[in-house]
Coordinates of C-alpha atoms in Angstrom, one line a residue:
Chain A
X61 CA 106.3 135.5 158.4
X62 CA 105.9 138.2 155.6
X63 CA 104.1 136.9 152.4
X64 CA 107.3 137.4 150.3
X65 CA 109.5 136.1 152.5
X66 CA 107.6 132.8 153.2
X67 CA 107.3 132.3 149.7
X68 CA 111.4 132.7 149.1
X69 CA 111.6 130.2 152.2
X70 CA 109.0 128.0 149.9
X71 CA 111.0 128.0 146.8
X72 CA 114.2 128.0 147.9
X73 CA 113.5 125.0 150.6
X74 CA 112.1 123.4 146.9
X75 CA 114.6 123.9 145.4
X76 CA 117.2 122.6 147.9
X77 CA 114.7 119.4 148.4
X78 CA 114.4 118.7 144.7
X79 CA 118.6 119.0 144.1
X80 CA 119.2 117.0 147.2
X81 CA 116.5 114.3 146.0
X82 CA 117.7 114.3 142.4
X83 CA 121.9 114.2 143.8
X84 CA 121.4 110.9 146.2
X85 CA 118.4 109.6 144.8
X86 CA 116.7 110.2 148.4
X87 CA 116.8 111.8 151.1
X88 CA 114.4 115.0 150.3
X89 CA 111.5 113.7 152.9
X90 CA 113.8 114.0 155.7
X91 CA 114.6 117.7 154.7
X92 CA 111.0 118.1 153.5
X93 CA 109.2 116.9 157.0
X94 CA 111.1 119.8 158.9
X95 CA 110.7 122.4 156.7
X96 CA 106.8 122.3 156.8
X97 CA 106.9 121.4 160.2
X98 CA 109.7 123.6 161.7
X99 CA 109.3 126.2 159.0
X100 CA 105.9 126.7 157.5
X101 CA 104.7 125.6 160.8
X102 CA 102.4 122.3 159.9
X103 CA 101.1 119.8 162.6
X104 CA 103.6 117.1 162.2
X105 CA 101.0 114.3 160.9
X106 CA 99.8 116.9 158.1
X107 CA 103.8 117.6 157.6
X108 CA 104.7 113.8 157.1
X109 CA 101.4 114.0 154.7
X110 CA 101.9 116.4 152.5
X111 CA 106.3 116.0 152.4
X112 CA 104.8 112.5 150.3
X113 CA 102.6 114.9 148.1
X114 CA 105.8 117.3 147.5
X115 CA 108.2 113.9 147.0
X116 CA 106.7 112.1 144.5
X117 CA 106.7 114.2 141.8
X118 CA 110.2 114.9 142.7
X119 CA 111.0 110.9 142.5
X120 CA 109.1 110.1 139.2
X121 CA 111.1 113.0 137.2
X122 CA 114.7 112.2 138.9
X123 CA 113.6 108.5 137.8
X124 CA 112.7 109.1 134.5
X125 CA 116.3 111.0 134.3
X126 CA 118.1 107.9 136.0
X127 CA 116.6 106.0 133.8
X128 CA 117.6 107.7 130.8
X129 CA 121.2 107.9 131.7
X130 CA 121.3 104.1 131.8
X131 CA 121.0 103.9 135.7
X132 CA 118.5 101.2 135.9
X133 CA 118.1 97.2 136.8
X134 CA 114.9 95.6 136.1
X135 CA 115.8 93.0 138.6
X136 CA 117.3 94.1 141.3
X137 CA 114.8 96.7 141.4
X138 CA 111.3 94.8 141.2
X139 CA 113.5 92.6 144.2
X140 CA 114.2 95.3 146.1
X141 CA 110.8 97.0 145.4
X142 CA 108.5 94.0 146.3
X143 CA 110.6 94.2 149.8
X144 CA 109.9 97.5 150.2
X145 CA 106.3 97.5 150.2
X146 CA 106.2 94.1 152.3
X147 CA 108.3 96.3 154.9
X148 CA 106.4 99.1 154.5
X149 CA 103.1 98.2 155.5
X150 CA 104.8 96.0 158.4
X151 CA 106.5 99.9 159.5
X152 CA 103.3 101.2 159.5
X153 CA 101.8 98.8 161.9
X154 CA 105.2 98.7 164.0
X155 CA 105.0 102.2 164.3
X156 CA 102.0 102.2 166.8
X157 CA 103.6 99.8 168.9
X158 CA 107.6 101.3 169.2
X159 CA 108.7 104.1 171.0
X160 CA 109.1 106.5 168.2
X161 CA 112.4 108.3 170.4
X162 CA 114.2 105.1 170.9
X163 CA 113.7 104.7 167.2
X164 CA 114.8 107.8 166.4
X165 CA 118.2 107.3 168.0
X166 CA 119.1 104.7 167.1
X167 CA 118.3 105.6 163.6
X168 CA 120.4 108.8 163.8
X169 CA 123.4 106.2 165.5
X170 CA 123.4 104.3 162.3
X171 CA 122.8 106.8 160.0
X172 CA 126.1 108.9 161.8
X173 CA 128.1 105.5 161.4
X174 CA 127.0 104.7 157.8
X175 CA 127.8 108.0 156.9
X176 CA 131.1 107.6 158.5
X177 CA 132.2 104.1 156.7
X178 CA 131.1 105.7 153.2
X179 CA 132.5 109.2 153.5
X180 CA 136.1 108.1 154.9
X181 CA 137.0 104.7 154.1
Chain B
X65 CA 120.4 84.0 147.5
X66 CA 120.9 87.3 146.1
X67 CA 117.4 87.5 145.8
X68 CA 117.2 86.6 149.4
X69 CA 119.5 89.9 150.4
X70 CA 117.8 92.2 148.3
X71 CA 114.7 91.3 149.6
X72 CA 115.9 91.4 153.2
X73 CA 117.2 94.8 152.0
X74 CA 114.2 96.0 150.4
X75 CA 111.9 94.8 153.8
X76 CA 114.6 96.8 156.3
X77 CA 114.4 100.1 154.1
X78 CA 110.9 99.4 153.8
X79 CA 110.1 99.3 157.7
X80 CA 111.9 102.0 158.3
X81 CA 110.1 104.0 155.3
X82 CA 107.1 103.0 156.5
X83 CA 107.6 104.6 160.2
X84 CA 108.3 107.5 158.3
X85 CA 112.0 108.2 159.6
X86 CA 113.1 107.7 155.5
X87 CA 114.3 104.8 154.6
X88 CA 115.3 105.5 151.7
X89 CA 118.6 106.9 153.5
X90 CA 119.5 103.0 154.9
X91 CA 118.2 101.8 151.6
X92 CA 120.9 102.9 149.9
X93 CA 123.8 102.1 152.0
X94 CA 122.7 98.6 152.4
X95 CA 122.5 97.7 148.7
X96 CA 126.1 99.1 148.2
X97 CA 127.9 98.1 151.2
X98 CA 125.7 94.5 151.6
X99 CA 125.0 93.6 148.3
X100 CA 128.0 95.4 146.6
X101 CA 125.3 97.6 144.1
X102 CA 126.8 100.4 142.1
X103 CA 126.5 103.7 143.8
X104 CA 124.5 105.4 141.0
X105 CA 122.3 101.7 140.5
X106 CA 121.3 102.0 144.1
X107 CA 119.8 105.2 143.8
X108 CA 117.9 104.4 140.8
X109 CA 116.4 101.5 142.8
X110 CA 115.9 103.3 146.0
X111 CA 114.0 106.1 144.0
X112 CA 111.9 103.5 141.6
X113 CA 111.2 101.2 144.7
X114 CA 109.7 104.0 147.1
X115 CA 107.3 105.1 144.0
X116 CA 104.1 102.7 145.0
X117 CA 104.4 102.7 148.6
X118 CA 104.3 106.5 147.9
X119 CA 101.3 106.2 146.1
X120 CA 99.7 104.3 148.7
X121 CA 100.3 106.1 151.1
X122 CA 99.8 109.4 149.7
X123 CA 95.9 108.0 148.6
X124 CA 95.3 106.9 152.3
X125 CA 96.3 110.6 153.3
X126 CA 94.4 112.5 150.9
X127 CA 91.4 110.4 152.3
X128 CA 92.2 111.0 155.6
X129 CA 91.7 115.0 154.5
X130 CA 95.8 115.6 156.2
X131 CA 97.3 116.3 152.5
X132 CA 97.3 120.1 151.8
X133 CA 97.3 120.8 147.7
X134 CA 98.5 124.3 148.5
X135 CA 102.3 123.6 148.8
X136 CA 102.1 121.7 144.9
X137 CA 102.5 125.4 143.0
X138 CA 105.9 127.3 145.8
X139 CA 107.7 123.8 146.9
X140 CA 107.0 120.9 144.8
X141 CA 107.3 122.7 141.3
X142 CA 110.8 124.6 142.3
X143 CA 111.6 120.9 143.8
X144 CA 110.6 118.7 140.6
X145 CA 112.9 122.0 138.4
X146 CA 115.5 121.5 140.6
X147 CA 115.6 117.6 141.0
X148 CA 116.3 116.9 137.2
X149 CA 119.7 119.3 136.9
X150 CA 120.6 117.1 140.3
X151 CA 120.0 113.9 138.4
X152 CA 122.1 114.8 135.5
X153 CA 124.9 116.3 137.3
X154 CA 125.3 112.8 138.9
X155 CA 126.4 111.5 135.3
X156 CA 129.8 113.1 135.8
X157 CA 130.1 111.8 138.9
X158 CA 132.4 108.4 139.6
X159 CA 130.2 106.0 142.1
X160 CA 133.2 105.8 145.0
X161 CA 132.9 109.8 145.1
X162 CA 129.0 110.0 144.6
X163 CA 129.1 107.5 147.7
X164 CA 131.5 109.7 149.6
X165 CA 129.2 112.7 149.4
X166 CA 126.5 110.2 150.3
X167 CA 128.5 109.2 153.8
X168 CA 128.4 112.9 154.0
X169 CA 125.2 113.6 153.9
X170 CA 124.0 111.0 156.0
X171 CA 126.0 112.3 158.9
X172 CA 124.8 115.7 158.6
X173 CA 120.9 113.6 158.7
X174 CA 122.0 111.9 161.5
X175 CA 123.6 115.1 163.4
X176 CA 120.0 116.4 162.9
X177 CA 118.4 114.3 163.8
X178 CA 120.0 113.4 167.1
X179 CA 119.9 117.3 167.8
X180 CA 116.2 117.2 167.1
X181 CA 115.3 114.6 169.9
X182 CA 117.6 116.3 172.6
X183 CA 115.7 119.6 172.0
X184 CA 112.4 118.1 172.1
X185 CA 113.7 115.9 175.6
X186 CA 114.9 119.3 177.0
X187 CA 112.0 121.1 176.1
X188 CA 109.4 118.4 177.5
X189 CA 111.5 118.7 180.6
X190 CA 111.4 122.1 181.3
X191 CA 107.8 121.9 180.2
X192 CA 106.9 119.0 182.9
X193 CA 109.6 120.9 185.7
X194 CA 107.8 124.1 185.3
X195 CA 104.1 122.4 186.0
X196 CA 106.3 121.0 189.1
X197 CA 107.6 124.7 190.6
X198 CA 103.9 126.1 189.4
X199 CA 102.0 122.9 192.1
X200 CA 105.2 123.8 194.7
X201 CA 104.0 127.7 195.2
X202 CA 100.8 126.5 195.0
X203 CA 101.1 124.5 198.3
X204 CA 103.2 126.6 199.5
X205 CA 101.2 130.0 199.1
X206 CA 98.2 127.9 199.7

């Protein structure tokens, strides 16, 4: 790819990550992974790596804004949280053990039915 | 028991997060559909919640030398510019249509996703079927 044009890839792909990130409060490492791996052509373990890197910061300002327009339980959120990081570290482990394309499939099955129930009903 | 659910909640996004498939995109979902959470409150938690784990992680990477700095100044700083116009937009926003264009967005994930892992299946096959044709000639030419 031409220096200019990888760099227009770069910031737009950004761009798009951060707006999607900020919009549903999510979402922008699953749009992040493939555009350094598919894209910028990353290994995929130094993709997965560095889409963390590029997500944070997006997370702590979209946060911060959240938070400022009122969008915030203490609660619910130190709850949810300390689940999080319990299941977390327990995905990590699982992940050596499962077959990541089963996974994947069924992933994409209940993310396509999710989708479904929230979009149209 | 609401503490129960959301922490059953929090441990399912979380294992998923942690496999690095995001969970952040079941997080969601689950805290307004199972625990009847505000669209616009569940993705302030989902956001806030992912933030250590993050961390964590991200500190393991650096260490294990796979985090490359060089994507901070063309992806993240055009991402953090454009996150905060995102995050206020949602203010004008009701939560039923915000969670509409949610639904929609996780199909389009999940449409990905699933195209993603038949391409890789096909490509594996041809790769293994052409190793196959390559051994045949070779016996056969032999």
């Amino acid at each position: 790819m031409k220096k200019a044009a990888e760099r227009s890839v770069k910031i737009g792909g950004g761009a798009l990550i951060g707006f999607v990130n900020g919009f549903f409060g999510g979402g922008g490492g699953m749009l992040c992974v493939p555009l350094l791996e598919k894209i910028l052509d990353e290994p995929t373990k130094k993709a997965h790596a560095t889409a963390i890197l590029i997500i944070l910061p997006i997370s702590i300002a979209s946060a911060v804004t959240y938070i400022a327009s009122g969008y915030f339980s203490f609660f619910d959120t130190l709850i949810t949280g300390a689940g999080v990081i319990a299941g977390g570290i327990a995905g990590a482990l699982l992940l050596k053990k499962l077959p990541p394309r089963a996974v994947g499939v069924i992933f994409a099955a209940m993310m396509i039915a999710v989708g479904a129930r929230l979009a149209f009903f | 028991m609401r503490i129960l659910l959301l922490i059953v909640i929090g441990i399912t996004g979380g294992v998923i997060g942690g496999m690095g498939m995001g969970g952040g995109t079941l997080l969601i979902p689950l805290l307004t559909l199972a625990a009847g959470i505000e669209q616009h409150a569940a993705q302030s938690i989902n956001l806030i919640a992912f933030i250590p784990m993050s961390v964590v992680a991200l500190i393991i990477h650096v260490k294990n030398k796979l985090v490359d700095g060089k994507y901070l100044l063309w992806v993240a700083l055009p991402a953090v510019a454009a996150s905060v116009p995102a995050s206020l937009l949602i203010r004008r926003l009701g939560g039923k249509i915000l969670s509409r264009f949610f639904g929609g967005f996780l199909i389009l994930l999940g449409g990905y996703q699933f195209a993603s892992i038949i391409v890789s299946k096909v490509r594996e096959y041809r790769a293994a079927h052409k190793n196959e044709k390559n051994r045949l000639y070779k016996n056969v030419y032999k």
